Short mmCIF file of C-alpha atoms in Angstrom, two decimals:
data_model
loop_
_atom_site.label_atom_id
_atom_site.label_comp_id
_atom_site.label_asym_id
_atom_site.label_seq_id
_atom_site.Cartn_x
_atom_site.Cartn_y
_atom_site.Cartn_z
CA UNK A 291 0.57 -0.12 -0.01
CA UNK A 292 2.62 2.69 0.90
CA UNK A 293 5.24 1.99 -2.46
CA UNK A 294 1.76 2.79 -5.09
CA UNK A 295 1.52 5.91 -3.23
CA UNK A 296 5.25 6.70 -3.01
CA UNK A 297 5.46 5.95 -6.79
CA UNK A 298 2.45 8.31 -7.66
CA UNK A 299 3.59 11.11 -5.78
CA UNK A 300 7.76 10.87 -6.62
CA UNK A 301 6.49 10.73 -10.26
CA UNK A 302 4.58 14.14 -10.27
CA UNK A 303 6.57 17.31 -9.75
CA UNK A 304 4.80 20.32 -7.60
CA UNK A 305 4.84 22.86 -10.18
CA UNK A 306 3.19 20.37 -12.84
CA UNK A 307 -0.87 19.74 -13.09
CA UNK A 308 -2.30 16.60 -11.72
CA UNK A 309 -4.57 15.12 -14.44
CA UNK A 310 -7.48 13.88 -13.05
CA UNK A 311 -6.66 9.96 -13.58
CA UNK A 312 -3.71 10.21 -11.51
CA UNK A 313 -5.78 12.20 -8.83
CA UNK A 314 -7.50 9.77 -8.40
CA UNK A 315 -5.21 7.07 -8.34
CA UNK A 316 -3.75 9.43 -5.57
CA UNK A 317 -7.50 9.20 -3.89
CA UNK A 318 -7.10 5.04 -4.34
CA UNK A 319 -3.64 4.93 -3.12
CA UNK A 320 -4.52 7.12 0.27
CA UNK A 321 -7.15 4.90 1.54
CA UNK A 322 -3.98 1.80 1.88
CA UNK A 323 -0.74 4.13 2.74
CA UNK A 324 0.18 5.05 5.89
CA UNK A 325 -1.07 8.20 8.15
CA UNK A 326 1.59 10.46 6.78
CA UNK A 327 1.94 9.09 2.90
CA UNK A 328 -1.95 8.89 2.81
CA UNK A 329 -2.31 12.42 3.94
CA UNK A 330 0.16 13.53 1.38
CA UNK A 331 -1.77 11.64 -1.19
CA UNK A 332 -5.27 13.48 -0.38
CA UNK A 333 -3.45 17.01 -0.10
CA UNK A 334 -2.26 16.89 -3.73
CA UNK A 335 -5.39 15.47 -5.15
CA UNK A 336 -7.12 18.48 -3.12
CA UNK A 337 -5.53 20.93 -4.81
CA UNK A 338 -6.84 19.25 -7.58
CA UNK A 339 -10.96 19.23 -7.05
CA UNK A 340 -10.79 22.74 -4.90
CA UNK A 341 -12.95 25.15 -5.13
CA UNK A 342 -14.47 23.20 -8.72
CA UNK A 343 -18.15 22.75 -6.77
CA UNK A 344 -18.05 19.15 -6.84
CA UNK A 345 -19.91 18.78 -4.09
CA UNK A 346 -19.68 14.88 -3.73
CA UNK A 347 -15.77 14.62 -4.11
CA UNK A 348 -15.35 17.77 -1.81
CA UNK A 349 -17.04 16.39 0.71
CA UNK A 350 -14.98 13.20 1.12
CA UNK A 351 -11.98 14.87 0.20
CA UNK A 352 -13.33 16.76 3.31
CA UNK A 353 -13.71 14.01 5.70
CA UNK A 354 -10.57 12.24 4.41
CA UNK A 355 -8.50 14.61 5.31
CA UNK A 356 -9.86 16.07 8.50
CA UNK A 357 -9.22 12.29 9.76
CA UNK A 358 -5.95 11.96 8.51
CA UNK A 359 -4.71 15.02 10.19
CA UNK A 360 -6.42 13.93 13.52
CA UNK A 361 -4.17 10.93 13.09
CA UNK A 362 -0.96 12.44 12.27
CA UNK A 363 -1.56 15.16 14.85
CA UNK A 364 -2.06 18.18 13.26
CA UNK A 365 -5.05 19.48 14.93
CA UNK A 366 -5.33 22.58 13.37
CA UNK A 367 -5.57 21.43 10.19
CA UNK A 368 -7.96 18.74 11.32
CA UNK A 369 -10.38 21.55 12.26
CA UNK A 370 -10.06 23.88 9.42
CA UNK A 371 -10.86 20.55 7.19
CA UNK A 372 -13.96 20.05 9.66
CA UNK A 373 -14.64 23.91 8.96
CA UNK A 374 -14.74 23.38 5.25
CA UNK A 375 -16.45 20.33 5.56
CA UNK A 376 -19.87 22.01 7.45
CA UNK A 377 -19.92 24.97 5.62
CA UNK A 378 -21.48 23.68 2.55
CA UNK A 379 -22.19 20.38 3.12
CA UNK A 380 -23.98 18.06 0.33
CA UNK A 381 -24.70 14.88 2.77
CA UNK A 382 -28.09 13.37 3.03
CA UNK A 383 -29.07 14.78 7.06
CA UNK A 384 -28.48 11.24 8.65
CA UNK A 385 -25.20 11.09 7.07
CA UNK A 386 -24.48 14.84 8.20
CA UNK A 387 -25.71 13.57 12.32
CA UNK A 388 -22.69 11.28 12.28
CA UNK A 389 -20.23 13.48 10.95
CA UNK A 390 -21.75 15.77 13.88
CA UNK A 391 -21.29 13.11 16.20
CA UNK A 392 -17.82 12.32 14.99
CA UNK A 393 -16.57 15.87 15.14
CA UNK A 394 -17.80 16.07 18.75
CA UNK A 395 -15.93 13.15 19.43
CA UNK A 396 -12.74 14.22 17.97
CA UNK A 397 -12.35 17.56 19.35
CA UNK A 398 -12.92 16.49 22.67
CA UNK A 399 -10.56 14.45 22.35
CA UNK A 400 -8.22 17.30 20.91
CA UNK A 401 -9.77 19.83 23.71
CA UNK A 402 -8.68 17.01 26.05
CA UNK A 403 -4.52 17.43 25.14
CA UNK A 404 -3.54 20.61 26.22
CA UNK A 405 -4.96 24.14 27.72
CA UNK A 406 -3.92 25.79 24.38
CA UNK A 407 -5.48 23.00 22.35
CA UNK A 408 -9.22 23.98 24.23
CA UNK A 409 -8.59 27.67 23.67
CA UNK A 410 -8.38 26.29 19.44
CA UNK A 411 -11.02 23.99 19.50
CA UNK A 412 -13.23 26.65 21.36
CA UNK A 413 -12.60 29.45 18.48
CA UNK A 414 -12.76 26.95 15.57
CA UNK A 415 -16.13 25.48 15.83
CA UNK A 416 -17.68 24.96 12.97
CA UNK A 417 -21.11 25.55 13.41
CA UNK A 418 -23.18 27.56 14.56
CA UNK A 419 -21.57 30.59 11.85
CA UNK A 420 -21.83 33.85 13.63
CA UNK A 421 -22.03 36.62 11.31
CA UNK A 422 -19.59 38.89 12.21
CA UNK A 423 -21.12 42.31 10.19
CA UNK A 424 -24.53 41.60 11.99
CA UNK A 425 -23.42 42.37 15.51
CA UNK A 426 -25.11 45.61 16.50
CA UNK A 427 -24.54 47.61 20.10
CA UNK A 428 -27.30 49.18 21.66
CA UNK A 429 -27.09 51.17 25.01
CA UNK A 430 -29.79 52.89 26.91
CA UNK A 431 -32.02 54.42 23.93
CA UNK A 432 -32.68 50.71 22.62
CA UNK A 433 -35.78 49.20 24.24
CA UNK A 434 -36.25 45.85 22.85
CA UNK A 435 -39.72 45.26 24.11
CA UNK A 436 -41.24 48.70 22.36
CA UNK A 437 -43.79 48.66 19.65
CA UNK A 438 -44.26 50.66 16.47
CA UNK A 439 -44.40 53.62 18.31
CA UNK A 440 -40.42 54.16 19.32
CA UNK A 441 -40.03 53.71 15.45
CA UNK A 442 -41.91 57.32 15.65
CA UNK A 443 -40.52 58.62 18.47
CA UNK A 444 -36.69 57.70 16.85
CA UNK A 445 -37.03 59.32 13.37
CA UNK A 446 -38.32 62.92 15.42
CA UNK A 447 -35.62 62.50 17.76
CA UNK A 448 -32.92 62.02 15.20
CA UNK A 449 -34.72 65.18 13.02
CA UNK A 450 -34.55 67.11 16.68
CA UNK A 451 -30.95 66.17 17.65
CA UNK A 452 -29.65 67.02 13.31
CA UNK A 453 -31.40 70.71 13.57
CA UNK A 454 -29.75 71.36 17.44
CA UNK A 455 -26.54 69.73 17.63
CA UNK A 456 -23.35 70.63 15.50
CA UNK A 457 -21.52 69.23 12.37
CA UNK A 458 -20.58 65.64 13.38
CA UNK A 459 -17.03 66.17 12.14
CA UNK A 460 -16.31 69.51 14.50
CA UNK A 461 -16.62 66.68 17.60
CA UNK A 462 -14.39 64.84 18.82
CA UNK A 463 -14.65 61.20 18.60
CA UNK A 464 -15.25 58.99 21.81
CA UNK A 465 -15.89 55.37 22.55
CA UNK A 466 -19.45 54.22 24.11
CA UNK A 467 -20.30 55.16 27.77
CA UNK A 468 -22.30 53.14 29.75
CA UNK A 469 -23.69 53.42 33.45
CA UNK A 470 -23.77 51.22 36.17
CA UNK A 471 -26.65 48.59 36.42
CA UNK A 472 -27.87 50.01 32.70
CA UNK A 473 -28.33 47.37 29.87
CA UNK A 474 -26.09 46.96 26.98
CA UNK A 475 -27.73 44.87 24.31
CA UNK A 476 -26.14 43.44 22.00
CA UNK A 477 -27.68 41.73 19.09
CA UNK A 478 -26.24 38.85 16.70
CA UNK A 479 -27.48 37.42 13.54
CA UNK A 480 -26.06 32.92 13.78
CA UNK A 481 -26.75 30.37 11.29
CA UNK A 482 -27.24 26.13 11.05
CA UNK A 483 -25.89 25.28 7.74
CA UNK A 484 -26.29 21.62 8.32
CA UNK A 485 -29.48 20.14 7.49
CA UNK A 486 -29.92 18.53 10.81
CA UNK A 487 -31.12 20.92 14.45
CA UNK A 488 -28.36 22.05 16.47
CA UNK A 489 -28.59 22.32 20.44
CA UNK A 490 -27.03 24.94 22.14
CA UNK A 491 -26.57 25.46 25.82
CA UNK A 492 -25.27 28.08 28.50
CA UNK A 493 -25.36 30.43 25.70
CA UNK A 494 -23.95 34.00 26.93
CA UNK A 495 -22.23 36.99 26.52
CA UNK A 496 -18.08 36.31 27.40
CA UNK A 497 -16.74 39.90 29.04
CA UNK A 498 -13.90 40.76 31.57
CA UNK A 499 -14.24 43.79 33.61
CA UNK A 500 -10.96 45.68 34.37
CA UNK A 501 -11.64 48.24 37.43
CA UNK A 502 -10.68 52.14 38.14
CA UNK A 503 -9.13 50.95 41.59
CA UNK A 504 -7.09 48.32 41.42
CA UNK A 505 -6.98 48.81 45.95
CA UNK A 506 -10.93 48.30 45.50
CA UNK A 507 -10.55 45.80 42.95
CA UNK A 508 -9.10 43.27 45.66
CA UNK A 509 -11.80 44.71 48.37
CA UNK A 510 -14.10 43.09 45.63
CA UNK A 511 -13.18 39.81 44.57
CA UNK A 512 -16.27 37.85 45.91
CA UNK A 513 -18.38 40.82 44.79
CA UNK A 514 -19.69 39.52 40.93
CA UNK A 515 -18.70 43.24 38.54
CA UNK A 516 -21.59 42.40 35.73
CA UNK A 517 -24.53 40.63 35.82
CA UNK A 518 -25.30 38.00 32.22
CA UNK A 519 -27.79 35.63 31.53
CA UNK A 520 -26.94 31.88 29.85
CA UNK A 521 -30.24 30.91 27.74
CA UNK A 522 -30.38 27.63 26.17
CA UNK A 523 -31.39 27.35 22.26
CA UNK A 524 -31.86 25.22 18.76
CA UNK A 525 -31.40 26.14 15.78
CA UNK A 526 -33.42 24.48 13.85
CA UNK A 527 -32.29 22.87 9.95
CA UNK A 528 -30.55 25.56 7.86
CA UNK A 529 -32.03 28.27 10.21
CA UNK A 530 -31.32 31.97 10.45
CA UNK A 531 -32.21 33.52 13.46
CA UNK A 532 -31.28 36.79 15.39
CA UNK A 533 -30.28 36.59 19.63
CA UNK A 534 -30.27 39.27 21.88
CA UNK A 535 -27.59 39.00 24.90
CA UNK A 536 -27.19 41.65 27.43
CA UNK A 537 -24.86 42.59 30.32
CA UNK A 538 -25.15 45.11 32.92
CA UNK A 539 -21.99 46.15 34.91
CA UNK A 540 -22.28 46.86 38.36
CA UNK A 541 -18.64 48.70 39.25
CA UNK A 542 -16.74 51.21 37.00
CA UNK A 543 -13.83 50.57 35.10
CA UNK A 544 -13.76 49.01 31.52
CA UNK A 545 -15.89 46.38 30.60
CA UNK A 546 -14.97 44.07 27.78
CA UNK A 547 -17.31 42.25 25.35
CA UNK A 548 -14.83 39.36 23.83
CA UNK A 549 -18.04 37.59 22.25
CA UNK A 550 -20.35 34.88 22.34
CA UNK A 551 -20.05 31.93 24.38
CA UNK A 552 -21.78 28.46 24.06
CA UNK A 553 -21.83 24.79 24.47
CA UNK A 554 -22.36 22.53 20.92
CA UNK A 555 -24.59 19.90 22.01
CA UNK A 556 -23.87 20.00 25.67
CA UNK A 557 -20.35 19.09 24.87
CA UNK A 558 -17.64 21.95 23.45
CA UNK A 559 -17.55 25.09 24.91
CA UNK A 560 -16.94 27.57 21.79
CA UNK A 561 -16.98 31.52 21.85
CA UNK A 562 -16.65 33.50 19.01
CA UNK A 563 -14.74 36.80 19.66
CA UNK A 564 -16.02 40.51 18.25
CA UNK A 565 -13.95 41.96 15.76
CA UNK A 566 -14.51 45.62 16.98
CA UNK A 567 -17.78 46.46 18.74
CA UNK A 568 -17.03 50.39 18.23
CA UNK A 569 -18.30 49.95 14.87
CA UNK A 570 -21.64 48.28 15.48
CA UNK A 571 -22.51 50.94 18.42
CA UNK A 572 -26.09 52.46 17.05
CA UNK A 573 -27.92 54.77 19.05
CA UNK A 574 -27.40 55.82 22.58
CA UNK A 575 -25.89 58.87 21.98
CA UNK A 576 -22.37 58.44 20.70
CA UNK A 577 -20.34 56.19 18.24
CA UNK A 578 -20.58 56.57 14.25
CA UNK A 579 -22.20 58.14 12.15
CA UNK A 580 -25.53 55.78 10.95
CA UNK A 581 -26.53 55.06 8.16
CA UNK A 582 -28.33 51.90 5.77
CA UNK A 583 -25.71 48.97 5.09
CA UNK A 584 -26.18 46.69 2.47
CA UNK A 585 -23.14 43.88 3.74
CA UNK A 586 -23.97 41.10 6.00
CA UNK A 587 -26.18 38.50 5.32
CA UNK A 588 -28.36 40.03 3.13
CA UNK A 589 -30.52 42.46 5.22
CA UNK A 590 -31.03 46.40 5.40
CA UNK A 591 -29.76 47.57 9.67
CA UNK A 592 -28.08 49.94 11.03
CA UNK A 593 -24.32 50.38 11.82
CA UNK A 594 -21.93 52.31 12.85
CA UNK A 595 -19.56 54.14 9.50
CA UNK A 596 -15.55 53.46 10.07
CA UNK A 597 -15.80 57.50 8.84
CA UNK A 598 -16.80 58.19 11.84
CA UNK A 599 -13.82 59.41 13.73
CA UNK A 600 -10.10 59.69 11.99
CA UNK A 601 -8.02 56.39 11.82
CA UNK A 602 -5.08 57.55 14.07
CA UNK A 603 -7.65 58.02 17.31
CA UNK A 604 -9.13 54.15 16.87
CA UNK A 605 -7.91 51.55 19.44
CA UNK A 606 -5.43 49.16 18.00
CA UNK A 607 -6.19 45.84 20.25
CA UNK A 608 -8.75 43.89 20.08
CA UNK A 609 -9.44 44.32 23.66
CA UNK A 610 -9.61 48.22 23.24
CA UNK A 611 -11.79 47.88 20.16
CA UNK A 612 -14.44 46.14 22.28
CA UNK A 613 -14.21 48.24 25.55
CA UNK A 614 -17.13 50.00 26.91
CA UNK A 615 -16.17 52.61 29.48
CA UNK A 616 -18.36 52.58 32.55
CA UNK A 617 -19.18 55.58 34.68
CA UNK A 618 -20.84 56.13 37.93
CA UNK A 619 -24.85 56.16 38.33
CA UNK A 620 -26.24 59.55 36.53
CA UNK A 621 -30.50 60.35 36.06
CA UNK A 622 -31.07 57.99 33.36
CA UNK A 623 -34.58 58.41 31.69
CA UNK A 624 -36.53 56.89 29.01
CA UNK A 625 -39.38 59.07 26.95
CA UNK A 626 -42.02 57.15 24.46
CA UNK A 627 -45.11 58.28 22.73
CA UNK A 628 -48.25 56.19 23.51
CA UNK A 629 -50.76 55.60 20.42
CA UNK A 630 -48.94 58.50 17.74
CA UNK A 631 -50.87 58.62 14.76
CA UNK A 632 -50.16 58.00 10.91
CA UNK A 633 -52.51 59.86 9.97
CA UNK A 634 -54.61 62.81 10.45
CA UNK A 635 -56.69 65.38 8.62
CA UNK A 636 -56.53 69.04 8.71
CA UNK A 637 -58.03 70.53 11.46
CA UNK A 638 -58.02 67.59 13.75
CA UNK A 639 -57.05 67.82 17.11
CA UNK A 640 -55.38 64.70 18.75
CA UNK A 641 -54.48 63.23 22.13
CA UNK A 642 -50.71 62.20 22.51
CA UNK A 643 -49.45 60.65 25.78
CA UNK A 644 -45.56 61.06 26.01
CA UNK A 645 -44.99 58.66 29.02
CA UNK A 646 -41.45 59.34 30.75
CA UNK A 647 -40.21 56.63 32.97
CA UNK A 648 -37.28 56.93 35.50
CA UNK A 649 -35.05 53.84 34.28
CA UNK A 650 -32.08 55.39 36.87
CA UNK A 651 -31.43 54.36 40.15
CA UNK A 652 -31.47 58.30 41.65
CA UNK A 653 -34.16 60.46 41.68
CA UNK A 654 -35.20 63.33 38.85
CA UNK A 655 -36.32 66.88 39.75
CA UNK A 656 -37.14 69.84 37.06
CA UNK A 657 -37.65 68.01 34.24
CA UNK A 658 -38.59 69.89 31.41
CA UNK A 659 -39.58 69.42 27.92
CA UNK A 660 -38.31 70.99 24.41
CA UNK A 661 -40.69 71.27 21.34
CA UNK A 662 -39.05 72.01 17.92
CA UNK A 663 -42.81 72.94 16.42
CA UNK A 664 -44.34 74.71 19.70
CA UNK A 665 -47.46 75.62 17.50
CA UNK A 666 -48.29 72.14 16.59
CA UNK A 667 -48.32 70.90 20.65
CA UNK A 668 -49.86 71.88 23.80
CA UNK A 669 -48.71 70.15 26.81
CA UNK A 670 -51.10 69.53 29.23
CA UNK A 671 -52.25 66.86 31.83
CA UNK A 672 -54.06 63.70 31.17
CA UNK A 673 -57.46 64.52 31.53
CA UNK A 674 -60.09 65.95 30.41
CA UNK A 675 -59.24 70.20 30.95
CA UNK A 676 -56.28 69.31 28.47
CA UNK A 677 -58.45 68.50 25.88
CA UNK A 678 -61.35 71.59 26.28
CA UNK A 679 -58.26 73.82 26.95
CA UNK A 680 -57.36 73.13 22.89
CA UNK A 681 -60.65 73.38 22.23
CA UNK A 682 -61.10 76.96 23.37
CA UNK A 683 -57.55 77.60 21.61
CA UNK A 684 -58.58 76.38 17.82
#
């Protein structure tokens, strides 16, 4: 079994193009060769079949290359070929289910070899696919439970801010700033490329906290510095879904949101790190200028433009790119219109309710309301006297 493989390899120079018949000989020789020689045969044949759109041959090569790489101890290459296999697998669902179990078994053995191997497995899980272009960071201005009125309020708010704010080019660039006990939301789109469902457990944000005062940090070693809520989720076959995560900082300092952590099928810990959360900052009164983005998974959304701040001021390390500055308690108020009309007739009078909610942890006094069009609104209470006052003024 070893001599035919050796002769086939020695007969071809590396620079020559291997014809199809020779590649088939290499494939047949790899089955009876030693692990190292079989891997060489498969890699030579793979250079011919790669990116040709031949799904069945590609799947067979990916499976064999992953297995042989594991046998020779090349764990990084083994995980890489499993990623290629699951990204575009043409096998039927029963075969995909068997391949997934085989991957879980081999990856668990790799993770047990060393701490570095465990980190390698966590960063190279082939499923689910995390769309980095879909990552969005929201601070206090985002309310996931709000309805259609929130969109109208956001539109009105953006128009008012454009009139009273200076040009963004004249404003100093700033990183996202959060407040103690304020919710920070991360929205991410995940996709299951397989034709079988996958189970994710302990899904959560992976964060680290850097306190401002090192002495105070030693005093609070036993106290939590932030709160996250793990949850379980099942992705159906070839399902694509947006997931919403949150974290609540409890101590001042720098909160670094590294990425998303989860357990695949309850066995393997995986972690997908964010590239740059500052460019994904939406709303909250800071971050980059918002624009319509067509990148990512084929849907329109808001993203932060990289041109909002000069390149020289951008952080250089991944930890700085994903860091959020956490400050002490400050006044926080949330405003929303209830039953905002979409259409009105000329001369019609409608009652609007502006609901103010104190979402901070301190009392508020002396609240004032500013209106861009004072002749269109009359501020009053929610009783019948306010409507009568409007009628008298017409």
